Structures are given as C-alpha cells and as structure tokens.
mmCIF file of C-alpha atoms in Angstrom:
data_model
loop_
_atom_site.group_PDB
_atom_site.id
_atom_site.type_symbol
_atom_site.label_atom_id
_atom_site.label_comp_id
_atom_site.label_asym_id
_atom_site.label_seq_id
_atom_site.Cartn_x
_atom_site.Cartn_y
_atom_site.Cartn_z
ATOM 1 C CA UNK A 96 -2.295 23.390 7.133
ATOM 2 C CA UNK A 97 -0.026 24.797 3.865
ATOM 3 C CA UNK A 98 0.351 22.025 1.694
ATOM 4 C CA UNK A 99 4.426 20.898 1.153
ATOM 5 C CA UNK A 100 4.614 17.450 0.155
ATOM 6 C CA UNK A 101 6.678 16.715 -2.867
ATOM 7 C CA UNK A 102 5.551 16.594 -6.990
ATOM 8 C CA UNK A 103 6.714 13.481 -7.907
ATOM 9 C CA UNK A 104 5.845 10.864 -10.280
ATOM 10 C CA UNK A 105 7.103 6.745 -10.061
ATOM 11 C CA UNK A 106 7.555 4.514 -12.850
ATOM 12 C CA UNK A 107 7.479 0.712 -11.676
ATOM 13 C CA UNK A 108 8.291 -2.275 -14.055
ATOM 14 C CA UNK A 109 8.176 -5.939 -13.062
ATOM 15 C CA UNK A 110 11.308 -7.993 -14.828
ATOM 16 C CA UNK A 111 10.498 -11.857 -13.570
ATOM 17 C CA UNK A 112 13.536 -13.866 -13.524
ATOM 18 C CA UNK A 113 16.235 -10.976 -13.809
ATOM 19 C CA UNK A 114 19.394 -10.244 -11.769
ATOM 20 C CA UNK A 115 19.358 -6.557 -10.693
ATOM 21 C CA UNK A 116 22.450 -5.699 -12.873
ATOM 22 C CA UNK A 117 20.219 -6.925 -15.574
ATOM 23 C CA UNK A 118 17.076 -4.740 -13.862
ATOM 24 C CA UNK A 119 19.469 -1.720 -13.705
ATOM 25 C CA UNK A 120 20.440 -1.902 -17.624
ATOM 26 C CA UNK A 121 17.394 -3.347 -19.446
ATOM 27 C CA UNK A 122 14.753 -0.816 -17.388
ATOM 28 C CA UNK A 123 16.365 2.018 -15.220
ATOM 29 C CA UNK A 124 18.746 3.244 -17.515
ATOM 30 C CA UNK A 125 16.199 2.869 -20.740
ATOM 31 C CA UNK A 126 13.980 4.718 -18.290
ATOM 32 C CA UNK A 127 16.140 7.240 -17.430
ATOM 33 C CA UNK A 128 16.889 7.828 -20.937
ATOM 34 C CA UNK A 129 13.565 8.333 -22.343
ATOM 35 C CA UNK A 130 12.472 11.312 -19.883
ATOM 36 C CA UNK A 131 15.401 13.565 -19.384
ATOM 37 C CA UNK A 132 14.204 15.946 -22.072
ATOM 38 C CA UNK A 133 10.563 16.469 -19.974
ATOM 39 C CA UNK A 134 10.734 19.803 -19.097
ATOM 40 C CA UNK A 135 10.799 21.135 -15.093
ATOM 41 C CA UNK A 136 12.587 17.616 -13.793
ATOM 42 C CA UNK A 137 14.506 18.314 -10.568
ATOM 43 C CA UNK A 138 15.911 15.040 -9.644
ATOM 44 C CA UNK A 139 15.321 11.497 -10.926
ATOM 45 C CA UNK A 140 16.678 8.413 -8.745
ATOM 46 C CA UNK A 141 16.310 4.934 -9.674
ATOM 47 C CA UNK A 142 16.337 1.480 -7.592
ATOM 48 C CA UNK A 143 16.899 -1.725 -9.077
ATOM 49 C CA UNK A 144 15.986 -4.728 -7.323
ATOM 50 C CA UNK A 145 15.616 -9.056 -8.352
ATOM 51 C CA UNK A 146 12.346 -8.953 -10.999
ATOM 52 C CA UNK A 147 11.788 -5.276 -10.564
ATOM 53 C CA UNK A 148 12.890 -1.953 -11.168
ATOM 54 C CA UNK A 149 11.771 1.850 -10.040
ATOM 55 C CA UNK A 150 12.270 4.887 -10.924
ATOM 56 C CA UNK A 151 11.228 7.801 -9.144
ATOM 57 C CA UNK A 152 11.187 11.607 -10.686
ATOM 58 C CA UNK A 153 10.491 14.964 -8.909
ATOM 59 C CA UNK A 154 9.435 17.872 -10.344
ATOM 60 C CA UNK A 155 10.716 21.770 -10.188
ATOM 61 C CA UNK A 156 8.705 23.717 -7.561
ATOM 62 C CA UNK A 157 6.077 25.882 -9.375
ATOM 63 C CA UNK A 158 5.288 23.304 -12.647
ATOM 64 C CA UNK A 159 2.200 22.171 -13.673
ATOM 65 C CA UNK A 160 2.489 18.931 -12.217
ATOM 66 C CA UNK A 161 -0.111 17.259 -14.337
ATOM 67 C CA UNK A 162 1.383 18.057 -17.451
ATOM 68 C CA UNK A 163 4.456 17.234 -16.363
ATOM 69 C CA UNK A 164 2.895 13.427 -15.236
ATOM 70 C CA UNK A 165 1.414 13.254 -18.448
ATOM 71 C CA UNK A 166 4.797 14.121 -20.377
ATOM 72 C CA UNK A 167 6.430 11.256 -17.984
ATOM 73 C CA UNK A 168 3.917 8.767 -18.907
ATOM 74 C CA UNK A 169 4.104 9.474 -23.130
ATOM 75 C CA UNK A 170 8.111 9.421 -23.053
ATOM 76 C CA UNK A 171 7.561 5.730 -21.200
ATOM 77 C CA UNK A 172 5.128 4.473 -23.379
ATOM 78 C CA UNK A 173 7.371 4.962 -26.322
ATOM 79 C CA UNK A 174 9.918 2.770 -25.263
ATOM 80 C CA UNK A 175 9.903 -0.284 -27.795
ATOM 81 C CA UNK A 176 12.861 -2.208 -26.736
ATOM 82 C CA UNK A 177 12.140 -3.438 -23.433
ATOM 83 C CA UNK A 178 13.227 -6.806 -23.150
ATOM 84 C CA UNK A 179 10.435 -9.423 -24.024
ATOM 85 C CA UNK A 180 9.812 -10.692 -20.439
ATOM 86 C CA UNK A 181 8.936 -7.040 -18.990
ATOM 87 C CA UNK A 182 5.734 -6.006 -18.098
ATOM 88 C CA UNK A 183 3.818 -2.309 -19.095
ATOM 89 C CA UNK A 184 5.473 -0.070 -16.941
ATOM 90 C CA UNK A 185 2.934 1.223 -13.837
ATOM 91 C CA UNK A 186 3.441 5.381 -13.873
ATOM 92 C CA UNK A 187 1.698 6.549 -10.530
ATOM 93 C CA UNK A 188 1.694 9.994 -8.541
ATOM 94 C CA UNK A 189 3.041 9.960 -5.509
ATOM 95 C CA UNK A 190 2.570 12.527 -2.368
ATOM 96 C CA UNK A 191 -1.453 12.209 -3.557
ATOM 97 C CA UNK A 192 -2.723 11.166 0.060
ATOM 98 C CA UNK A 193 -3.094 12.049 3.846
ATOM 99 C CA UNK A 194 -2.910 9.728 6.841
ATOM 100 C CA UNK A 195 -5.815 9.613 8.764
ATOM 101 C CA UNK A 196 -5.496 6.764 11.541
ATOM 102 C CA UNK A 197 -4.040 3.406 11.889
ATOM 103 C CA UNK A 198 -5.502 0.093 13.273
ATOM 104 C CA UNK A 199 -3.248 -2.278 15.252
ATOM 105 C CA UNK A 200 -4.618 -5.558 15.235
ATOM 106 C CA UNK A 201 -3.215 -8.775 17.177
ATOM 107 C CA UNK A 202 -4.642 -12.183 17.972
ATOM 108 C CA UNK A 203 -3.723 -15.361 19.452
ATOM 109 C CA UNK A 204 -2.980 -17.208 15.586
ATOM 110 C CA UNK A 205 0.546 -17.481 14.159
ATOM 111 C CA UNK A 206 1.893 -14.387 12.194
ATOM 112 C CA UNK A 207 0.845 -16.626 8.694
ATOM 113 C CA UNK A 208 -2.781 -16.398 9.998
ATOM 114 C CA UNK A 209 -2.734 -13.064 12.014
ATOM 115 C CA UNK A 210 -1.781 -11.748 8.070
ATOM 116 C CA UNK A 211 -4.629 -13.508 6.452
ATOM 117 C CA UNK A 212 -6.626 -12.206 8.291
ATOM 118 C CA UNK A 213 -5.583 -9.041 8.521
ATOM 119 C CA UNK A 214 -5.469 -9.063 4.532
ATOM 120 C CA UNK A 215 -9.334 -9.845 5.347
ATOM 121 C CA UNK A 216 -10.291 -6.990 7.068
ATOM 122 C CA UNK A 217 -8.573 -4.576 4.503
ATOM 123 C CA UNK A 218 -11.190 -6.033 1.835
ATOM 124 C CA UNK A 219 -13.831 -4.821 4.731
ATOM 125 C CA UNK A 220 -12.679 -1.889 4.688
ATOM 126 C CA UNK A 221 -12.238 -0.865 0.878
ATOM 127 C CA UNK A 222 -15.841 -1.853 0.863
ATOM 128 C CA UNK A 223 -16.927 1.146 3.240
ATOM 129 C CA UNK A 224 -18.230 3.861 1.266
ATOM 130 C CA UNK A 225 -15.490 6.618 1.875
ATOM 131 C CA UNK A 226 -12.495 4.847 2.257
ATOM 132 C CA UNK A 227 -10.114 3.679 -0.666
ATOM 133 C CA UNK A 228 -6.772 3.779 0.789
ATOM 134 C CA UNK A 229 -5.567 1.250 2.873
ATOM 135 C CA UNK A 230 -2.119 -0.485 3.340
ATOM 136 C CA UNK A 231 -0.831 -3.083 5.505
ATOM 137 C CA UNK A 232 2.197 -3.346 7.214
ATOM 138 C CA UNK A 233 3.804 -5.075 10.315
ATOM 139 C CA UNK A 234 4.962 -7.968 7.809
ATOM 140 C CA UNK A 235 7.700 -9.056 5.362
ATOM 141 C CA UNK A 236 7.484 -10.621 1.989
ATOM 142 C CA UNK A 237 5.633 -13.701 2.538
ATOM 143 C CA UNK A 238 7.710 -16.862 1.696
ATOM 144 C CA UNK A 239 8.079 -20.624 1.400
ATOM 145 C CA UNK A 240 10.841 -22.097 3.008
ATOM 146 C CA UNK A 241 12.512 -25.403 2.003
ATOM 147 C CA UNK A 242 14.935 -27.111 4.350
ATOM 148 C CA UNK A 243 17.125 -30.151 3.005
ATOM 149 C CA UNK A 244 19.556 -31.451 5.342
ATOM 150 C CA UNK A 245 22.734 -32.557 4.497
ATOM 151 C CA UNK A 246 22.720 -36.125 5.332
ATOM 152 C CA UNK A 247 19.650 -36.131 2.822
ATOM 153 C CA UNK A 248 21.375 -34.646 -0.330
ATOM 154 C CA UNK A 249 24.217 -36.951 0.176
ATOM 155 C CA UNK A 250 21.747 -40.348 0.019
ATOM 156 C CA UNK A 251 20.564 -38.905 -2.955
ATOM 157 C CA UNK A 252 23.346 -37.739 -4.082
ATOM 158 C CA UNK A 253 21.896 -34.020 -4.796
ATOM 159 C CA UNK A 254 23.189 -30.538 -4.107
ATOM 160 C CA UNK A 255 20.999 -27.810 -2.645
ATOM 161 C CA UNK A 256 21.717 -25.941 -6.061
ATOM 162 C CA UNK A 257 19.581 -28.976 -8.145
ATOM 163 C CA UNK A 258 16.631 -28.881 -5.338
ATOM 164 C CA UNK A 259 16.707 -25.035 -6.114
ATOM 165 C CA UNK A 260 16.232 -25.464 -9.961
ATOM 166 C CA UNK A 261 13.463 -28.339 -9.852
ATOM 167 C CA UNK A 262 11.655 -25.892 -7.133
ATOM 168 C CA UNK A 263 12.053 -22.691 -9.885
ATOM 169 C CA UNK A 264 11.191 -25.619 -13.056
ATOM 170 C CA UNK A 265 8.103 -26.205 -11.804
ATOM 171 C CA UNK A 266 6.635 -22.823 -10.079
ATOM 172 C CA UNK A 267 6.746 -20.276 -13.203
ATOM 173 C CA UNK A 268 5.072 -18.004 -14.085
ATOM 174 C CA UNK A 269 5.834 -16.621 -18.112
ATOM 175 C CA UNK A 270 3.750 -14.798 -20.898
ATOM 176 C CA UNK A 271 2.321 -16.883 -23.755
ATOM 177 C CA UNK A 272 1.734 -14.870 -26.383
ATOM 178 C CA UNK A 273 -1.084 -13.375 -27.822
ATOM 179 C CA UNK A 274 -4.678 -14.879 -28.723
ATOM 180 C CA UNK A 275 -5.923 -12.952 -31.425
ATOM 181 C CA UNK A 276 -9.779 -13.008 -32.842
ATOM 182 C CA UNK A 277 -11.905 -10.859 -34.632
ATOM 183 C CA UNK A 278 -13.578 -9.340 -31.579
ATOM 184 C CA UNK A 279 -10.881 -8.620 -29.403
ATOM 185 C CA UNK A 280 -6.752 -9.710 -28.299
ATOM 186 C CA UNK A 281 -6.612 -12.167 -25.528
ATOM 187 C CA UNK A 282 -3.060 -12.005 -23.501
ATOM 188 C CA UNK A 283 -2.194 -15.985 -22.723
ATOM 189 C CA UNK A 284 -0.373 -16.554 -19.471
ATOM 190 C CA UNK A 285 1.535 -20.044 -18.465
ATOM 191 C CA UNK A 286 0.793 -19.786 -14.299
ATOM 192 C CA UNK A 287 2.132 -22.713 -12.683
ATOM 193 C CA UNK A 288 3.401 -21.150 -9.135
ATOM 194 C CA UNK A 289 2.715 -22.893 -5.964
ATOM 195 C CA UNK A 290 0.185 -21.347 -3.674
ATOM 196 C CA UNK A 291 0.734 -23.505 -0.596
ATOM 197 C CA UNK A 292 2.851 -25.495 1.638
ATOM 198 C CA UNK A 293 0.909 -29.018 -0.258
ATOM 199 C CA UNK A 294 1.136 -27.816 -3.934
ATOM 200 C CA UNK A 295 4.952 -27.444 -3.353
ATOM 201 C CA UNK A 296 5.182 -30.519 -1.496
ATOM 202 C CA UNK A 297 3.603 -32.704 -4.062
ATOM 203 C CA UNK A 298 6.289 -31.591 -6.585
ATOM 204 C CA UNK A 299 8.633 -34.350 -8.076
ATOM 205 C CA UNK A 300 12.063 -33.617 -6.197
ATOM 206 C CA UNK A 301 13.588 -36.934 -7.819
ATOM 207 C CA UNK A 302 12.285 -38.988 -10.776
ATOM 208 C CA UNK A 303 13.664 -42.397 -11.643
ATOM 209 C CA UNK A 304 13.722 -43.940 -15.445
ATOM 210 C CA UNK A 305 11.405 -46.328 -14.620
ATOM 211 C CA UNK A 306 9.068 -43.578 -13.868
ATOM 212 C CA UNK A 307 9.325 -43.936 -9.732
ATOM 213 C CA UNK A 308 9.324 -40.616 -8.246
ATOM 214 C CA UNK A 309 10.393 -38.890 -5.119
ATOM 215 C CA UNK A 310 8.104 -35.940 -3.674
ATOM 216 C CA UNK A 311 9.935 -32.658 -2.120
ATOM 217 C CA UNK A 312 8.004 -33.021 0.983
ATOM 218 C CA UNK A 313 9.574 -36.664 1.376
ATOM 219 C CA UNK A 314 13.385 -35.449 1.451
ATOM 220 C CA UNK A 315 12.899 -31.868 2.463
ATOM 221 C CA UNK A 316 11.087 -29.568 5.488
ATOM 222 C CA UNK A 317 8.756 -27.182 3.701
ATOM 223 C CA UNK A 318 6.966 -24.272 6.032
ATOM 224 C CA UNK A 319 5.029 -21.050 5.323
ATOM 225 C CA UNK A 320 6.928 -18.242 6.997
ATOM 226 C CA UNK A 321 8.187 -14.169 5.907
ATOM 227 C CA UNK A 322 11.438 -13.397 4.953
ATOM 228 C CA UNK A 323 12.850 -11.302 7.264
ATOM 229 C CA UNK A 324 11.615 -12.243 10.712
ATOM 230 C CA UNK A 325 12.623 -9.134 12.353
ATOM 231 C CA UNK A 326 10.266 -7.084 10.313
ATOM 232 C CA UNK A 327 7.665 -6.959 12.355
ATOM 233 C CA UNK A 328 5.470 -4.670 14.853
ATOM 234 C CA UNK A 329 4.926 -5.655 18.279
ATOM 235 C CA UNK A 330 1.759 -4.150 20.022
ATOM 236 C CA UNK A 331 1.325 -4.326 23.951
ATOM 237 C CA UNK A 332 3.792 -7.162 23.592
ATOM 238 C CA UNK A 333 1.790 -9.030 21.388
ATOM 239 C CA UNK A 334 3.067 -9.588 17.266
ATOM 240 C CA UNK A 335 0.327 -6.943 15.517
ATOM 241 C CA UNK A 336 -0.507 -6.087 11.485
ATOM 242 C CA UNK A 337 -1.473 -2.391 11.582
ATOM 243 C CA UNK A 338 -3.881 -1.529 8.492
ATOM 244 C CA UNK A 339 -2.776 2.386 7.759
ATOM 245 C CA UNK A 340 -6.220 4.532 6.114
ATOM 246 C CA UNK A 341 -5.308 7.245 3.924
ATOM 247 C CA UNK A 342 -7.439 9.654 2.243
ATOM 248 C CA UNK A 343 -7.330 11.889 -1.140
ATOM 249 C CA UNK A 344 -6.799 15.670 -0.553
ATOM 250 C CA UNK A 345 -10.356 16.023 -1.293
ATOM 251 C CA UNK A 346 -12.032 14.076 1.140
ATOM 252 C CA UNK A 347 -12.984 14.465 5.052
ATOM 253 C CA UNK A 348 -10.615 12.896 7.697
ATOM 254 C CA UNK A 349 -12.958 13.576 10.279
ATOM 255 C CA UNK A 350 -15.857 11.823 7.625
ATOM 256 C CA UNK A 351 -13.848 8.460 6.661
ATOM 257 C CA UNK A 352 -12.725 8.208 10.333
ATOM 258 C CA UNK A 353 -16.433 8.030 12.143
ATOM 259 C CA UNK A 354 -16.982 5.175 9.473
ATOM 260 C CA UNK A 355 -13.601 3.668 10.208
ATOM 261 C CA UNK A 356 -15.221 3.784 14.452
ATOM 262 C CA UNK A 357 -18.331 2.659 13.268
ATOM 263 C CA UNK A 358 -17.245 -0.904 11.562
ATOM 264 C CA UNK A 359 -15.048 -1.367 14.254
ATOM 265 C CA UNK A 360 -17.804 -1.515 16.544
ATOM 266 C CA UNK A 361 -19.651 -3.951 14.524
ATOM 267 C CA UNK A 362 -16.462 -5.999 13.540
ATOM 268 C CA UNK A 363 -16.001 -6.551 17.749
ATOM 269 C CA UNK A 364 -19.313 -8.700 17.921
ATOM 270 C CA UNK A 365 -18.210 -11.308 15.094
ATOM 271 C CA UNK A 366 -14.453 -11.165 15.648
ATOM 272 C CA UNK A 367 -12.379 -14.901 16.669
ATOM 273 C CA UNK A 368 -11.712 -14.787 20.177
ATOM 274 C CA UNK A 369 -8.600 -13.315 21.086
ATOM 275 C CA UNK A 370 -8.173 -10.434 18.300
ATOM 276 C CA UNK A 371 -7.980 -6.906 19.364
ATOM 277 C CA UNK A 372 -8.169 -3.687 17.655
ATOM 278 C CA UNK A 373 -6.187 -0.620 18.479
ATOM 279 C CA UNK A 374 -6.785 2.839 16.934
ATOM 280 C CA UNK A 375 -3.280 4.606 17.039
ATOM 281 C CA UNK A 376 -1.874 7.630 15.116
ATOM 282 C CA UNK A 377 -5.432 8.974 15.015
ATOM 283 C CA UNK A 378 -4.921 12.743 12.682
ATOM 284 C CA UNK A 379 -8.622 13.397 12.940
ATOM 285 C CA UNK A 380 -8.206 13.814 16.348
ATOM 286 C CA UNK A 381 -5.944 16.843 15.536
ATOM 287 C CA UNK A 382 -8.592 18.310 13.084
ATOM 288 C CA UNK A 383 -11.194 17.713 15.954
ATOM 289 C CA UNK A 384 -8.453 19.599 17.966
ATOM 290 C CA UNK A 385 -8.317 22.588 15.482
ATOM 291 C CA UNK A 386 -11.881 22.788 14.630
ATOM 292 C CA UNK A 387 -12.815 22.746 18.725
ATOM 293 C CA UNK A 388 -10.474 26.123 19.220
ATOM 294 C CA UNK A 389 -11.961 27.745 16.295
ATOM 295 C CA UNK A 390 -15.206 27.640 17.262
ATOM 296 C CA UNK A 391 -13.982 28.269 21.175
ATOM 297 C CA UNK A 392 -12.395 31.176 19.426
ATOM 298 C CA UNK A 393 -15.224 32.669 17.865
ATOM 299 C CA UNK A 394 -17.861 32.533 20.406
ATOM 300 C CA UNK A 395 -15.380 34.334 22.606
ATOM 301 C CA UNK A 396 -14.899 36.887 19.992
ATOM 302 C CA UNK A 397 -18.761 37.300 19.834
ATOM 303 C CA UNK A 398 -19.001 38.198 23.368
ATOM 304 C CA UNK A 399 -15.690 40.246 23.492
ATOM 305 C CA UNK A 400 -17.588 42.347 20.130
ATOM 306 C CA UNK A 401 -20.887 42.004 22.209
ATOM 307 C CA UNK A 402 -19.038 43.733 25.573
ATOM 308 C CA UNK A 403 -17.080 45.837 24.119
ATOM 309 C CA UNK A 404 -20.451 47.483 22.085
ATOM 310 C CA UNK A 405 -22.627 47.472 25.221
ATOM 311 C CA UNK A 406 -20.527 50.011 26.565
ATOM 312 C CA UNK A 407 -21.089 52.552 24.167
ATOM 313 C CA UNK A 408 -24.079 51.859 22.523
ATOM 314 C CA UNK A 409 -27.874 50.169 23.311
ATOM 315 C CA UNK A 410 -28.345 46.345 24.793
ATOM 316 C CA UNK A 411 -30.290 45.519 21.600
ATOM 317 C CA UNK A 412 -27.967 47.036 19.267
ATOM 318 C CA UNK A 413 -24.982 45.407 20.497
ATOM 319 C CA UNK A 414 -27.000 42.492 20.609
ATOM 320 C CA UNK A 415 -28.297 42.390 17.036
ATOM 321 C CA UNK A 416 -25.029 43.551 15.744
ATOM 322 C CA UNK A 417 -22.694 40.639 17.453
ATOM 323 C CA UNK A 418 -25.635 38.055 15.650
ATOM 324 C CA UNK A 419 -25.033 39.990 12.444
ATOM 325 C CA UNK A 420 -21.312 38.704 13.108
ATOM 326 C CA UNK A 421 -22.260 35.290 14.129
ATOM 327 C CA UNK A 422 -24.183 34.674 10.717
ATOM 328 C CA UNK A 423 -22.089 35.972 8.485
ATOM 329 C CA UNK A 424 -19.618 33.522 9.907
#
C-alpha cells in the first residue's frame, strides 16, 4: 500500500514543578521561536501541560524530511535560556512505524497488578529478536491517593492544603548540579519520591517540638490507584491492558508476528492462573490476505497463458513457455 502518513517531527521537554501558563511561556513559545526560520514547515502546534510541554511540527509535502529533522533539532539545541529546572529537550520523528497486532490481556488481579504485570510482559517482548516497538495502553497515569477526612484535620487542626505541601516537601525530585573530574562530568540528582503505598505512609504528617511525630498513614487513607478510572479497556467483560506491537517500515509484519504467536504459546504454560491472552487488530492477517490472492492470481494466469498457447501452438511449447513465465516471476 502507497505510503501517506504525515512528516512530522516532536519536540518534548519535561518542566517539574511548573504551572502550564508557566510551561506555555518558558518552553512552547521559546520553542516556537527558535524554528520558524527552518525551511519547508507547514504547521507547528504546541500543547502545554503541568511539568511538560510539546511541540509538534509538520513538514511541506515533497521536503527532505531528514534534513528538515536535523534543522529542527540544531535550532533546539541552541536555545540557552531555558529555565534552570528544564530538562534537554527529546526531538523524535513521528509517523516512523506500522501496527502489526495487539494483545489483550486480563486476569483475575486488581487493575494495580493486572498493569504490573502487563508492564512485565512488554520487557518479554522487547527481548524477542524482531520486535522493538511496543506500547501499553488500557490504563491511566498511575497515582497515589491520600484521603484525610474532615473530622481528622480539625483534631489536628490542619487543612488539606498543609497535608498537600508536607506530601510535595518530602517526595522531590530536583537536579544537583554538576560533579566534575578529570575523566569525565557526573550529573548529581536529589531523588527522594515515594515509590509505594509504605514509603509514603511512613512520612512525618505532624512533628511536635519535643520531637514526637505523627505518620501520614496514622491520620490519612493512602491507596495505589490511576487517575482517571474511566480510562480503561474492557475485554469480554473483563478490565484488560492491551500491549500494541509496531514495526519500522523496514521490517516484516508477517516475520515479527509468527514470533509474537510463538512466545505466546510458551508464555500460556507458565502464566498465573486466570490470565488470558487475546490477539486482536491482527494487520498481518491482511498481508497474509494480499499475498494469498497474488499468488492465487498468478497460478491462474499461468494456466490461462498455458490454455490460451495450447491452442495454437505444441503441448510442450506452451508448456515450457508458461514455466519460462513462472520463473521469471
């Protein structure tokens, strides 16, 4: 099939901490402003969001869309006033890959689990010789959710605003400078977030002058959910993660998806009881499809050429000339 997906190139920067007004102004527009002279731009859209910001550029149809990436990426990397707190900007192609089938997986765990594991199993499958692209969905942004009632902050005599700043005091995450030797530059990091539903209960919520203190799990109900619960994909009536495998232009659907088949199979003898896998949206099937009429195709059109010469001419000739065909095929 003609190829008509889209030349376009995104820039992605991560702003921890920021407001999306201050997203929109300290990396969109300085964005924005760095790469409207590259030549054979058609449209450029931005997004601004809390911590990050995106901008998104497409190219005129019939530029070179490498140079034009590469053109992108030096205009970016000469931007010197970004504030201190934003990371290297992350310039990526987009529009580089095909679909080539999806996996729906449910189980009998919660939807915390059923994404762990699912997270598992995409590991697995990077792993597999011919497959590098592979994305998970059927989730939101995973969260921690604490609860305070209102009969608690009033014995304490607290406001849901200072449990909210102790939480963000204590989980950060902030650049530390730079480590410099004589070999080589070492980036420091400060990385004091909270992985689980323990590390942010153990967190001092209150602390007294005489040094008594008052753990967030003891005044407040701390669980491990998603943000937006109706994100989600239901499967046969069952809650499902569905692992989508992509492919480069340059590789074989029909290839990466008889691997794909073939650790299934083995994954069923050592999966927890309960999980099922579901192959849906399955393109190789459709190259099968093609590549099954073309050859259908062609043999008839040997024995239509081989027919159509017996009538005039010799049983061997027509023979010898319809394999002649074949071969050169």
């Amino acid at each position: 099939m003609p190829e008509h997906s889209k030349s376009e190139v995104q820039i992605t920067a991560n702003y921890l901490g920021a407001t999306s007004d201050e997203v929109e102004e300290a990396i969109c527009q300085k964005i924005e402003d760095a790469i409207e002279a590259v030549n054979n731009i058609k449209e450029i859209s931005s997004e601004a969001a809390e911590g990050i910001g995106t901008v998104t550029v497409e190219m005129e149809e019939g530029g070179n869309f490498q140079q034009f990436q590469n053109d992108i990426k030096t205009e970016v990397e000469a931007i010197d006033n970004f504030p201190e707190l934003v990371e290297k900007p992350i310039i990526k192609p987009l529009n580089i890959t095909d679909h080539v089938v999806s996996i729906a997986v449910t189980g009998p765990m919660t939807p915390v689990n059923l994404k762990a594991y699912c997270e598992n199993l995409k590991k697995k499958f990077k792993r597999l010789p011919n497959v590098s692209q592979v994305t998970l969905g059927g989730f939101s942004q995973h969260q921690f959710k604490v609860e305070v009632s209102p009969k608690t902050l009033l014995t304490y005599g607290l406001k849901i605003s200072d449990i909210a700043n102790t939480v963000k005091q204590q989980n950060t995450n902030l650049p530390a400078g730079t480590l410099k030797t004589t070999e080589r530059d070492y980036m420091i990091r400060f990385d004091d977030r909270k992985r689980s539903v323990n590390d942010l209960g153990n967190m001092t919520a209150i602390g007294g002058e005489s040094g008594g203190e008052i753990k967030l799990s003891n005044i407040a109900k701390i669980s491990d959910d998603f943000e937006l619960e109706e994100d989600k994909v239901i499967f046969n009536g069952k809650r499902a993660g569905i692992l989508q495998i992509s492919k480069t232009k340059s590789k074989d659907a029909l290839t990466i998806f008889d691997e794909v088949k073939k650790f299934l199979n083995n994954e069923k003898r050592i999966k927890p009881e309960g999980v099922n896998f579901y192959i849906t949206q399955n393109v190789s099937s459709i190259v099968r499809d093609r590549l099954t009429l073309l050859i259908k195709n062609g043999i008839q059109g040997i024995i239509l050429v081989f027919l159509t010469l017996w009538l005039f001419l010799s049983f061997l000739f027509s023979f010898w000339v319809s394999m002649g065909l074949l071969f050169h095929f």
